[in-house]
Coordinates of C-alpha atoms and ligand atoms in Angstrom, one line a residue:
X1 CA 79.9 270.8 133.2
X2 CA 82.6 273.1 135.1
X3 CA 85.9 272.9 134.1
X4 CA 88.6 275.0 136.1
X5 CA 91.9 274.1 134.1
X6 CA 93.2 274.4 130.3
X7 CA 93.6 270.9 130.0
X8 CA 90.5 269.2 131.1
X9 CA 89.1 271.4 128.8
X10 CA 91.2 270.9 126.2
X11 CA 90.7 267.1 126.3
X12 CA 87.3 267.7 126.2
X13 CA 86.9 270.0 123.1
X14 CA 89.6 267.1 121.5
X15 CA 87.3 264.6 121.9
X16 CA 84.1 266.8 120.6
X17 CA 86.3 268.1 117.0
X18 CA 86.7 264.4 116.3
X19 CA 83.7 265.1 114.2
X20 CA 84.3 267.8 111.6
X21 CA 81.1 269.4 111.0
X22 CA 80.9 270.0 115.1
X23 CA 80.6 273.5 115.3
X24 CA 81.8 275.2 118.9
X25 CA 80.0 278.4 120.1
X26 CA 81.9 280.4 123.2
X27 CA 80.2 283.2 125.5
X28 CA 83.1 284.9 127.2
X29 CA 81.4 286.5 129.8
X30 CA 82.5 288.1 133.8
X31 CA 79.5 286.6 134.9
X32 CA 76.9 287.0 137.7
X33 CA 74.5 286.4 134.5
X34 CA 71.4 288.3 133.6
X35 CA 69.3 288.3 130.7
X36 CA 71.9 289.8 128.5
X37 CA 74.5 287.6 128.8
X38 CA 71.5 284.7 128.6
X39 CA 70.7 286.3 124.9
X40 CA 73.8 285.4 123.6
X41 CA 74.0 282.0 125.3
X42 CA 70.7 281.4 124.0
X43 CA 71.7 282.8 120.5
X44 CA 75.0 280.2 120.9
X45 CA 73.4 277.2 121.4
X46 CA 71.3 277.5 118.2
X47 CA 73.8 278.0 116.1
X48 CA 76.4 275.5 117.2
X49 CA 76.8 271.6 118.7
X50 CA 79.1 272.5 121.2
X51 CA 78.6 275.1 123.6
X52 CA 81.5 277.3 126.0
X53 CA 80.4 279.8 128.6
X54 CA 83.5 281.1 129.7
X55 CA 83.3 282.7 133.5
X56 CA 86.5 285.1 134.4
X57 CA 86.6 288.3 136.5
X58 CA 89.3 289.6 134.7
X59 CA 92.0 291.4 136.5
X60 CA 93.4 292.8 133.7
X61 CA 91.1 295.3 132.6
X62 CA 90.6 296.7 136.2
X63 CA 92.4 299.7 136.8
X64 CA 93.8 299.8 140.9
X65 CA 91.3 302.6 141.7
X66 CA 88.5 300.2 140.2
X67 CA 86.2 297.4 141.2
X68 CA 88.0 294.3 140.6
X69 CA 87.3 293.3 144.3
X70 CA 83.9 294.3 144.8
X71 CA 82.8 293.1 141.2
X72 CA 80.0 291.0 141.9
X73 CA 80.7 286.9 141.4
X74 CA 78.0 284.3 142.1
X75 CA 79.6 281.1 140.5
X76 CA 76.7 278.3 141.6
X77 CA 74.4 280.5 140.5
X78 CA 75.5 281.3 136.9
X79 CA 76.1 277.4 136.8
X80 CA 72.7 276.7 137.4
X81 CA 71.7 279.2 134.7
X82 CA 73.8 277.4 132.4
X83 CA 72.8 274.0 133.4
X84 CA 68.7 275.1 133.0
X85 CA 70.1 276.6 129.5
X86 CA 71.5 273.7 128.1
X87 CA 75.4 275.1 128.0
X88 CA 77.8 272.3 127.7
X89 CA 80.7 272.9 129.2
X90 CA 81.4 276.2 131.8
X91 CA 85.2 277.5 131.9
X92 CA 86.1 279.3 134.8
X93 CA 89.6 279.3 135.4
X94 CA 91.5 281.0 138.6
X95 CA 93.3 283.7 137.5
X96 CA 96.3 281.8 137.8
X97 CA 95.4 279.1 135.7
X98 CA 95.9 281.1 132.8
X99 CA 98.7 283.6 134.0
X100 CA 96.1 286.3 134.4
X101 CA 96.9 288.0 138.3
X102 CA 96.8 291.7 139.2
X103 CA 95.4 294.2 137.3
X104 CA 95.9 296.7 134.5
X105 CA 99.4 297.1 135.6
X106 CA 100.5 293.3 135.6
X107 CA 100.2 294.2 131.5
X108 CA 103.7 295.2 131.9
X109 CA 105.0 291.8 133.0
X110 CA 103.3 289.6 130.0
X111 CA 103.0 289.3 126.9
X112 CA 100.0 292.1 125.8
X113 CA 97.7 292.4 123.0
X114 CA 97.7 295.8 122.4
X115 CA 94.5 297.2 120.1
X116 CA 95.0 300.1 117.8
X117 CA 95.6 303.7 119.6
X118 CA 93.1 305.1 117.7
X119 CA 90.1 302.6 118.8
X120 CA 91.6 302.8 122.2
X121 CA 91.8 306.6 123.0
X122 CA 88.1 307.5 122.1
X123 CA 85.0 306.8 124.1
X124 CA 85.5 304.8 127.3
X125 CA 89.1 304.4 126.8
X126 CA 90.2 307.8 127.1
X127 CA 88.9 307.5 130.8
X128 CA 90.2 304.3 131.3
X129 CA 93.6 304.3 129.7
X130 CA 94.6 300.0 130.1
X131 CA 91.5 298.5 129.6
X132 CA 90.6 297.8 125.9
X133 CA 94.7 296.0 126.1
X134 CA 93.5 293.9 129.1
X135 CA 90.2 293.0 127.4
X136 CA 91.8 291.8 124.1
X137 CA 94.6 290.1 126.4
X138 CA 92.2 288.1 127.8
X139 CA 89.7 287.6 124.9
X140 CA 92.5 286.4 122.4
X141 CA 93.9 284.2 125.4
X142 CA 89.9 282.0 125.6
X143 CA 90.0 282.3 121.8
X144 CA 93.3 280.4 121.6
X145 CA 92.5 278.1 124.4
X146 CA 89.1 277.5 123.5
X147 CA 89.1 278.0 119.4
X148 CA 85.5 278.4 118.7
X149 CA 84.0 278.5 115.2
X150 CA 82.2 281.5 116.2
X151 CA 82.0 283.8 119.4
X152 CA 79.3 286.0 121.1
X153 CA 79.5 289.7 122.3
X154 CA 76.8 292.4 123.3
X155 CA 76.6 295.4 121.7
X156 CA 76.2 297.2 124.4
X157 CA 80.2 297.2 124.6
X158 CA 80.2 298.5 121.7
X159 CA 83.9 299.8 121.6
X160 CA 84.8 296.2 123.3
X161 CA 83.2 294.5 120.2
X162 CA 84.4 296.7 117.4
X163 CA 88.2 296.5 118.8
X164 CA 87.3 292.5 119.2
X165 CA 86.5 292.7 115.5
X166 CA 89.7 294.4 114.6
X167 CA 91.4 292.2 116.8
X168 CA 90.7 288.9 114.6
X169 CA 91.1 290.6 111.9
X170 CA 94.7 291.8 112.8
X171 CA 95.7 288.6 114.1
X172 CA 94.0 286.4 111.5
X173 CA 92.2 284.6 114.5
X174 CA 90.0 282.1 112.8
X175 CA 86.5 282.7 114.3
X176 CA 83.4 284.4 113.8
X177 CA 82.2 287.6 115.9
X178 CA 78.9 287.7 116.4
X179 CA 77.3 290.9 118.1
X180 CA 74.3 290.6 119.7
X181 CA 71.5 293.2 120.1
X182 CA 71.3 294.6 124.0
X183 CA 69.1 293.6 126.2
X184 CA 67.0 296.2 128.5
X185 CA 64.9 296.0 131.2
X186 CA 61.7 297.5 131.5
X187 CA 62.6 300.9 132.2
X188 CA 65.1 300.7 129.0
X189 CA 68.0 300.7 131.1
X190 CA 70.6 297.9 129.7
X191 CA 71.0 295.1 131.9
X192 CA 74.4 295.3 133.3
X193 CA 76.1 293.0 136.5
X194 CA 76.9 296.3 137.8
X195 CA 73.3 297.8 138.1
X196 CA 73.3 295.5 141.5
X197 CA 75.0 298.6 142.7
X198 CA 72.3 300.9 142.3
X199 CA 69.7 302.0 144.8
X200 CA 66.1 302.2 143.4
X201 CA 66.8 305.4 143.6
X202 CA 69.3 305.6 141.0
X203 CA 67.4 303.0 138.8
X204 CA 65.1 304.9 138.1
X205 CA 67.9 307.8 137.5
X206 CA 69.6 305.7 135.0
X207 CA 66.9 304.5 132.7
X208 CA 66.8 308.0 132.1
X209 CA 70.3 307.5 130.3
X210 CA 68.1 305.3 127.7
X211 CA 65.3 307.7 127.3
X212 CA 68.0 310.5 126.5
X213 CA 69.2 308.4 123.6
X214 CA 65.7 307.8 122.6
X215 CA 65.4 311.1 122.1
X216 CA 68.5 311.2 119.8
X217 CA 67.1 308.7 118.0
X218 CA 63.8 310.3 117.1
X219 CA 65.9 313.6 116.2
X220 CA 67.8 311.3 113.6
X221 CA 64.5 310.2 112.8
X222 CA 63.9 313.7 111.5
X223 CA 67.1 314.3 109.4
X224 CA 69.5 316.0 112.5
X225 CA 72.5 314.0 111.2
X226 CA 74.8 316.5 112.5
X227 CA 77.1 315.3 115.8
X228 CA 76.8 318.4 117.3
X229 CA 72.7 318.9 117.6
X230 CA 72.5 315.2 118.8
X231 CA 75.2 314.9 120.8
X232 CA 73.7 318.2 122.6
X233 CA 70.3 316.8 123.0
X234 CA 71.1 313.6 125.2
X235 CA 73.7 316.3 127.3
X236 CA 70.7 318.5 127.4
X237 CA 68.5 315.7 128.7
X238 CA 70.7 313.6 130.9
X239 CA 71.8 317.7 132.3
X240 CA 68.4 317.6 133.9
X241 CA 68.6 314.5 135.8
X242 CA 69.2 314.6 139.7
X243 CA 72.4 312.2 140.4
X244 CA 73.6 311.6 136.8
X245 CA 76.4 312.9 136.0
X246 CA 78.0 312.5 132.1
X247 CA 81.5 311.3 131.3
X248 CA 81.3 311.2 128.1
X249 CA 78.6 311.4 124.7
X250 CA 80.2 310.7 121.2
X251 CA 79.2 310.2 117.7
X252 CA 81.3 307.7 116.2
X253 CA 82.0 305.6 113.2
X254 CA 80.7 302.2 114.6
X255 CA 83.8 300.3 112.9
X256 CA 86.8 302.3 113.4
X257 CA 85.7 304.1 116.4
X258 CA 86.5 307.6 114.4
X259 CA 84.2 310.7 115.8
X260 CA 82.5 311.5 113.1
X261 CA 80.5 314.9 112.7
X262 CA 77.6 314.0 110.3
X263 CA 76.3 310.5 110.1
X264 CA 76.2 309.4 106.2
X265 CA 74.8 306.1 106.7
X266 CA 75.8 305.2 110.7
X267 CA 76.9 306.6 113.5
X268 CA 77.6 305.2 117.1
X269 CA 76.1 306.9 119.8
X270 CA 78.0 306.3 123.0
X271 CA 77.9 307.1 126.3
X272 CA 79.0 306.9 130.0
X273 CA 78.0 308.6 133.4
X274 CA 78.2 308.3 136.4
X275 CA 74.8 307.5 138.4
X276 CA 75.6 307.7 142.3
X277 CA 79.0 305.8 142.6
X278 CA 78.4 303.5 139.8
X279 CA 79.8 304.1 136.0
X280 CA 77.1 302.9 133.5
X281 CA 77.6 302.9 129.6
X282 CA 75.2 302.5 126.6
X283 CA 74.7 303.1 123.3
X284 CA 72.6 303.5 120.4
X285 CA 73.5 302.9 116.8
X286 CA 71.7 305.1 114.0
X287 CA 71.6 304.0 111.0
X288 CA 70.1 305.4 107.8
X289 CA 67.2 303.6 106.0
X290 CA 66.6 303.4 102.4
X291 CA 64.1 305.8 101.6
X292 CA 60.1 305.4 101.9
X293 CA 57.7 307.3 99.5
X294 CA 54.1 307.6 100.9
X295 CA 51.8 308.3 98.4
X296 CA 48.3 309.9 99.5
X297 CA 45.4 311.9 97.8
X298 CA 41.8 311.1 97.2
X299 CA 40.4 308.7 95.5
X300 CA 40.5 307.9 91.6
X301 CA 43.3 309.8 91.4
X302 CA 45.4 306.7 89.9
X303 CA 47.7 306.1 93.0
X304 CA 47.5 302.3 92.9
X305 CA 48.8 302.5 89.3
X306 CA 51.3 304.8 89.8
X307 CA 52.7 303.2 93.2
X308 CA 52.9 300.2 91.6
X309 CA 54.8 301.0 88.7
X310 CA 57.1 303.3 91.1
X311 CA 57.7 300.0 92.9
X312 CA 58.8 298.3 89.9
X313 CA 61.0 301.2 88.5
X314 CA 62.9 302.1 91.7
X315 CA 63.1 298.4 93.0
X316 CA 61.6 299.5 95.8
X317 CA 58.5 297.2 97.8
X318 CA 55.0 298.6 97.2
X319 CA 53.5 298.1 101.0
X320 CA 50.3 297.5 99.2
X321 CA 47.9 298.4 102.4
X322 CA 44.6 297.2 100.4
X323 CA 46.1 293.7 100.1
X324 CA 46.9 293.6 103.8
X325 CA 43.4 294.6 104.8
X326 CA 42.4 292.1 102.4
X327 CA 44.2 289.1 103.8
X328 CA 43.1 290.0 107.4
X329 CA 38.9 289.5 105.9
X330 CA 40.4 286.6 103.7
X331 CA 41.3 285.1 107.3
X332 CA 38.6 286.0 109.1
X333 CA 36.3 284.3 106.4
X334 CA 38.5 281.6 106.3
X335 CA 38.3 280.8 110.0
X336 CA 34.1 281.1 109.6
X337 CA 34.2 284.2 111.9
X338 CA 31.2 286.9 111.8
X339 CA 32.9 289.7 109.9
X340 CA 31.2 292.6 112.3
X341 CA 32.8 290.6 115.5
X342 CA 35.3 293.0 116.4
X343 CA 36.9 291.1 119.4
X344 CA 36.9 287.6 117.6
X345 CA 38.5 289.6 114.6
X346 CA 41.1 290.8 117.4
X347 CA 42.1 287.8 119.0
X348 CA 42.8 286.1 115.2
X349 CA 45.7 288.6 114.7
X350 CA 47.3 289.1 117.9
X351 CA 50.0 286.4 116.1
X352 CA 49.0 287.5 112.6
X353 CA 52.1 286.3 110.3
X354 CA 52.1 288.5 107.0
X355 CA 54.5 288.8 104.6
X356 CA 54.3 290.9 101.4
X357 CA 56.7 290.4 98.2
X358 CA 57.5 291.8 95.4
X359 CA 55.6 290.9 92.4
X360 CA 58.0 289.7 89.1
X361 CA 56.4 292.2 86.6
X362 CA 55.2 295.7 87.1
X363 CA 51.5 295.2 86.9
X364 CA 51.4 292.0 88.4
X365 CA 49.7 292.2 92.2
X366 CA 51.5 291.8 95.6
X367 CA 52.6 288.4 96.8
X368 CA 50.9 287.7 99.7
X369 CA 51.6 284.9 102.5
X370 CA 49.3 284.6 105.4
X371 CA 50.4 282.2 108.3
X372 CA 52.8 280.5 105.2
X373 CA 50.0 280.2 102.8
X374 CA 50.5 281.8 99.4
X375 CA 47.1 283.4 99.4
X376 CA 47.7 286.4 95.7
X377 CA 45.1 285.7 94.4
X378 CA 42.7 284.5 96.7
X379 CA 42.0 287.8 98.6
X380 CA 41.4 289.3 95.5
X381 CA 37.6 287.2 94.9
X382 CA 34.6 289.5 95.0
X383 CA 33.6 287.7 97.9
X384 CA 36.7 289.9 99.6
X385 CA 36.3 293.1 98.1
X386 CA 32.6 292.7 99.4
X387 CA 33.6 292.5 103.2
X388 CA 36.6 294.5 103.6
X389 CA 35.9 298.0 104.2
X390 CA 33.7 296.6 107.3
X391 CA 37.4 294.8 108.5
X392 CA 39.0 297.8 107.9
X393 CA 37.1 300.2 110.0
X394 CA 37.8 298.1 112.9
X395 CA 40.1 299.6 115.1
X396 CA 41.7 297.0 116.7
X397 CA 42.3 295.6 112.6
X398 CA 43.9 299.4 112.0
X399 CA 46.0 299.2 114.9
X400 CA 47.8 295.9 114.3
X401 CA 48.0 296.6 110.5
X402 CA 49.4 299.9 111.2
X403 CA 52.0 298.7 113.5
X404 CA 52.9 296.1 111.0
X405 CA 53.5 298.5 107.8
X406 CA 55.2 300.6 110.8
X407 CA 57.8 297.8 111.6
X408 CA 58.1 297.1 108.2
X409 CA 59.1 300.6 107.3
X410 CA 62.4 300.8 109.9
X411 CA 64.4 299.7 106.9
X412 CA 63.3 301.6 104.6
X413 CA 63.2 300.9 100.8
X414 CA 59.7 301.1 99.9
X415 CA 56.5 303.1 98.8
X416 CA 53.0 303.1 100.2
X417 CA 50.0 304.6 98.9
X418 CA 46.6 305.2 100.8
X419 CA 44.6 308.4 102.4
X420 CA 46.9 308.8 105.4
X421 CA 50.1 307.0 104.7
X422 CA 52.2 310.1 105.0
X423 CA 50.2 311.8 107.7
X424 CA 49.8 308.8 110.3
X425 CA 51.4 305.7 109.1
X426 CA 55.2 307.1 108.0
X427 CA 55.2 310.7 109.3
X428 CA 59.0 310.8 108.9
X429 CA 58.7 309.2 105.2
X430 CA 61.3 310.9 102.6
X431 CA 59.0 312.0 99.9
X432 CA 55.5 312.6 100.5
X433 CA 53.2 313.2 97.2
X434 CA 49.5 314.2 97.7
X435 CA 48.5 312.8 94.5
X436 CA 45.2 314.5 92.9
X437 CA 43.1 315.7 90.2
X438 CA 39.9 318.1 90.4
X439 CA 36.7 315.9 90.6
X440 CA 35.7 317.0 87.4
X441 CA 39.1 315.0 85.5
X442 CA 38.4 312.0 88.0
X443 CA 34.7 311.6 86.9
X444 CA 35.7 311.7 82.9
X445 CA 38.8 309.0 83.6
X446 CA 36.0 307.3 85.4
X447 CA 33.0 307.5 82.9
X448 CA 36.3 306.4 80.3
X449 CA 37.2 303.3 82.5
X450 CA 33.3 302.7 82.2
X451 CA 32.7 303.3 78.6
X452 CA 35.4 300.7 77.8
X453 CA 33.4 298.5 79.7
X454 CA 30.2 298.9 77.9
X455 CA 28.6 301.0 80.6
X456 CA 27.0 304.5 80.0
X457 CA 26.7 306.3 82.7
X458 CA 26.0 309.9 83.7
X459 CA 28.9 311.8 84.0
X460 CA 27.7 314.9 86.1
X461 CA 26.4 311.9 88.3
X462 CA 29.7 310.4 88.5
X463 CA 31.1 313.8 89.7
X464 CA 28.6 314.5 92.1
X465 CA 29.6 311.0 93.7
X466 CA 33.4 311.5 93.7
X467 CA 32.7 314.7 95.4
X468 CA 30.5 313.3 98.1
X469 CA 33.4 310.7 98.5
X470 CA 36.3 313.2 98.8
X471 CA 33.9 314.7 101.5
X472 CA 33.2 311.4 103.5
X473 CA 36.9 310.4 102.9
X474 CA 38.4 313.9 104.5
X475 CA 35.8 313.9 107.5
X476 CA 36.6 310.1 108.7
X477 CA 37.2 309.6 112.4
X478 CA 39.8 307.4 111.6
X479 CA 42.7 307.8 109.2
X480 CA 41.0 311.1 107.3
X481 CA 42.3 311.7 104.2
X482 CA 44.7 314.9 104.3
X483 CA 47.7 316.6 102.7
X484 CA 50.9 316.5 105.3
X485 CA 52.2 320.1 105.7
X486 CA 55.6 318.9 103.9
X487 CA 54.0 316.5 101.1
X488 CA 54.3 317.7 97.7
X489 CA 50.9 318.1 95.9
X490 CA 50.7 316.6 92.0
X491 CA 47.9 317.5 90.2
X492 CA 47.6 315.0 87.6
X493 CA 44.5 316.8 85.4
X494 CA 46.8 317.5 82.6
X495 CA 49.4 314.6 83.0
X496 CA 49.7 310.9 81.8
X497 CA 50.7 308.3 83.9
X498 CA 54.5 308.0 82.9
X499 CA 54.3 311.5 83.3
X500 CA 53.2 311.3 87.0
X501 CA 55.7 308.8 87.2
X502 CA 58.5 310.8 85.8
X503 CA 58.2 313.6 88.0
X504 CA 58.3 311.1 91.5
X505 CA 61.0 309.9 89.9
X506 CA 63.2 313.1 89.8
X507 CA 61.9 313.6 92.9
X508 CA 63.4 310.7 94.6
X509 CA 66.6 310.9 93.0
X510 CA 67.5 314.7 95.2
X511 CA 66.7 312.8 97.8
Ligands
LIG601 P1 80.3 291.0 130.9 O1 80.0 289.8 131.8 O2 79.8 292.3 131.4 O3 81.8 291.1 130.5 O4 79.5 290.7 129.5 C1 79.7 289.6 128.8 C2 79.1 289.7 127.4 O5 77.7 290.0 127.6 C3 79.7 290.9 126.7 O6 79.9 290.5 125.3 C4 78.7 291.9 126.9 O7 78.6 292.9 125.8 C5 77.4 291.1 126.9 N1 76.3 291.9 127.6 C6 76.4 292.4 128.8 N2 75.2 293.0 129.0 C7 74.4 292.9 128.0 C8 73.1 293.4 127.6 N3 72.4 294.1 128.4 N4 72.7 293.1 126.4 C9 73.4 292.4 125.5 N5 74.6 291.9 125.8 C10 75.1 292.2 127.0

């Protein structure tokens, strides 16, 4: 429903907080929607009852040189939108309804919200000296006249949303801020009303804006922390590109907006240029994850063990790879499926749901849900361990497991063992151990394990095996078993376990 003045609205919010619990969502927005602004509409109507989408060019953050007039506005079509979305009730007031004409300089004939100077003289607002006080004019003028529980912004303004933050804060406005993740196109470039503007020329100029900060990103990924080297790279790689031309690239404390020269734990990477005519912004945050240890070597050489009880010890999450690979052949047992059909096998996980827990005690196995079925112990049945090195040399298996532990890994906080977990799977892991002993000390634990057992077997035998499988292992097409250049090598001959363990441990504490 469209509502143009304070009061219909009003009435109509009145009647809806009759109920208590109701809980009322707003979208301030300029509109001419796209699929960002639908994100946090979307994101809205889960969470609340009630639903506000507010529309509003608003004159006040416009500077006279700017684009107030030519600001794209396509009312009936962002109502539709709405409408097909399921928003409530649409407010989009003339100007004058709520006292909002002219543009930055009409700030001096009303009453102003004016953010902190230091939030407002960095990034964006050094260039464009009123805004940030006509946005939080305007955003604590809807908060008041709407008062929702909780209210939606992009990150992609990122300055916008941390001076909104401040903002409620300050003013002890009672809502929630909710940022939302930005939304890209294809080519990575953020969706923005003003990329109607561009040619498809200059499209394809400004994704490159995106891939610049991409390449930040994987630079963090390495450990450059430091402002300077990143900040030079996207310059460097946005210096390249035909028609865009940089207004600004900072490193900044996401919250207070603060430059900041080496990230600690995050750092805001902003920036604007200038692509043709048209002033684009974007941003990438980089945050630093909780360490990963990837924990490689042949086989026998106790890494299970000792990942495990590193798990426990450090209160990290053993990615236990085995017991992935284990519940994909559980599945595909489950579901009667030929364990040698590859594409069958394929199609099963394309929506694979797998979650891994930590286990109570230290030698206790991994928790394991598949599709929401507690499945510990039942990928652990001989039956299992009987099919699942033929499910894990499936590449289509590797690939979607891979990408899995992969995902899991962006936070951080956990330690992997296997034959190429710091060579392929975590590349960029904190501490890589190659985890060893010579075959001769892995055939007498072996014969040992055996003994205990009751079975007498042929030590020199046993030797001669390990050896043939550290050659197999370190000759495989897929995954080979090899030392990284930077993973530390432990050779365990002459240590016990809680020695082994020791050592990772004063390892990860220099960290
Ligand atoms: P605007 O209409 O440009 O003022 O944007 C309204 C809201 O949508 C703001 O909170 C923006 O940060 C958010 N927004 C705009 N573009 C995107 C995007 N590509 N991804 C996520 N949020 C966005």
């Amino acid at each position: 429903m469209l509502l143009q003045t304070i009061s219909e609205l009003r009435f109509r919010l009145a009647v809806h907080r009759r109920k208590e619990s109701n809980k009322i969502g707003l979208v301030p927005t300029m509109g001419t929607l796209h699929q960002g602004h639908i994100s946090l509409i979307e994101r809205a109507i889960a969470e609340n009852d009630l639903v506000v989408v507010s529309i509003f060019v608003n004159p006040l953050q416009f500077a006279p040189t700017e684009d107030l007039s030519s600001y794209p506005r396509q009312l009936d079509r962002d109502l539709e939108i709405c409408e097909q979305l399921g928003v409530d009730l649409v407010f989009a007031p003339e100007p004058a309804e709520i006292n909002s004409s002219g543009d930055t300089q009409a700030l001096n004939f009303t009453t102003a919200v004016v953010p902190p100077a230091s939030m407002t003289g960095v990034l964006c607002g050094k260039y464009r000296p009123d805004h940030f006080k006509g946005v939080a004019t305007i955003v604590t003028k809807i908060l008041n006249i709407v008062r929702p529980d909780r209210a939606y912004f992009g990150q992609k303004d990122a300055q916008q949303l941390a001076i909104i933050y401040r903002l409620v804060k300050d003013l002890n406005i009672p809502v929630q801020i909710i940022s939302c993740p930005i939304v890209r196109g294809a080519s990575g470039l953020a969706l923005s009303s003003r990329n109607q503007y561009l040619t498809p020329d200059e499209k394809q100029q400004a994704a490159e804006i995106y891939r610049s900060l991409q390449k930040a990103q994987l630079a963090f990924d390495r450990r450059r922390f430091k402002a300077r080297d990143l900040v030079s790279l996207v310059e460097q790689e946005l210096n390249r590109v035909e028609g865009v031309k940089i207004q600004y690239i900072e490193l900044v404390d996401p919250v207070n907006l603060q430059p900041i020269e080496e990230i600690k734990h995050t750092g805001l990477l902003a920036i604007a240029a200038y692509v043709g005519s048209t002033r684009l912004i974007d941003n990438i945050v980089l945050q630093k994850r909780q360490p990963i240890i990837a924990i490689d070597g042949p086989a026998g050489a106790g890494k299970s063990t000792v990942t495990r009880r590193l798990a426990h010890k450090l209160d990290l999450l053993y990615l236990d790879t085995g017991a992935m690979y284990r519940a994909v052949t559980w599945l595909a047992m489950e579901s009667g499926i030929d364990i040698e059909d590859s594409e069958a096998i394929a199609s099963l996980i394309t929506d694979l749901d797998l979650k891994l827990t930590s286990p109570n005690g230290a030698d206790l196995p991994t928790v394991v849900h598949v599709n929401g079925q507690e499945v510990t112990n039942a990928i652990r049945t001989p039956e299992v361990t009987a099919n699942v090195s033929a499910i894990a040399s499936q590449v289509a298996v590797r690939k979607k497991l891979v990408e899995m532990q992969q995902q899991l890994g962006k936070e951080g906080g956990l330690i992997a063992e296997g034959r190429d977990i710091g060579t392929n799977v975590f590349p960029d892991a904190e501490l890589k151990i190659f985890l060893t002993a010579s075959a001769a000390e892995r055939a007498r634990r072996r014969w040992q394990d055996l003994q205990n057992q009751g079975r007498d077997i042929d030590i020199e035998q046993l030797e001669k095996d390990i050896q043939q499988r550290d050659e197999k292992d370190s000759n495989r097409a897929i995954a080979p078993l090899k030392k990284a250049d930077d993973a530390i090598e432990l050779i365990t001959d002459d240590l016990s376990i809680d020695e082994v363990i020791q050592k990772i441990v004063d390892l990860y504490q220099q960290i």
